[in-house]
C-alpha angles and dihedrals in degrees: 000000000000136000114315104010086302116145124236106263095241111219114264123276114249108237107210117181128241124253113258099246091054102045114109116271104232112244110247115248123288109284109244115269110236089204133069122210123208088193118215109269091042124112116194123182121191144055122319111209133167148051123307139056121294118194111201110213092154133030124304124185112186149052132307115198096174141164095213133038141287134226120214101195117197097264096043124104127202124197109182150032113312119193115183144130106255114016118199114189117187085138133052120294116192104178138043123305124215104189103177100191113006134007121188127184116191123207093261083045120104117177115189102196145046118306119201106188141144094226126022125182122187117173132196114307093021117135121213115180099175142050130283135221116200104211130200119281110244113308095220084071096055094070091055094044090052085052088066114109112213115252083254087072105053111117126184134207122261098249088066117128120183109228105213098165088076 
């Protein structure tokens, strides 16, 4: 120690760099995240478009018009219309739902509007306070399905033999 509580000045470090070989790689960027989070304690207002997933934790009042689907968690609130592919409600929904392929409401899930979807599951302590429309499944499956002969129809050649001792 020095005069008056100071400390002694100690001499400078000597920086020496590192080979090349040795110095750290920088780590590539972050990967994209294929999901959106609206976090708990977050308000948007606005219009959702787009393609991905999007998991409401907060408030949102607005619109979604997705390809993809949307999470509703329980402690996330919709005001709105949503259109997507797979809806997912744990949370609160006030508007229409338009689910194209799949809708799900899950016992802590409310949902206060119409909902048109092709598949809708709601399981035990859901609450729905609106109609539903049961749309069509996908139309590209309808060709295959009209292809399909009855059972009546089956013919076998005549070198068939049925195997019973399996």
């Amino acid at each position: 120690m020095g005069l008056f509580g100071m400390q002694k000045a100690e001499p400078p470090m000597e920086v020496t760099a590192l080979p090349k070989e040795e110095q750290p790689v920088a780590s590539p960027p972050p990967a994209r995240a294929g999901s959106t989070v609206i976090a708990q304690g977050i308000t948007f207002t606005g219009t959702l478009r787009g393609e991905g997933v999007v998991q409401v934790e907060g408030v949102v009042e607005g619109e979604f018009d997705l390809t993809g689907a949307v999470i509703v968690a329980e402690s996330g609130v919709v005001r709105g219309p949503i259109s997507a592919d797979v809806v997912r409600v744990a949370g609160r929904i006030e508007g229409n739902v338009h689910a194209r392929e799949h809708m799900r409401l899950e016992p802590t899930g409310s949902l206060d509007g119409d909902v048109k979807t092709a598949s809708l599951v709601v399981e035990d302590g859901g609450s729905l306070n609106g109609r539903c429309t049961t749309l069509k499944s996908q139309p590209a499956l309808e060709p295959e399905l009209s292809s399909v002969h009855s059972p009546n129809s089956l013919e076998f050649g005549p070198e068939f033999e049925l195997d019973e001792e399996k």
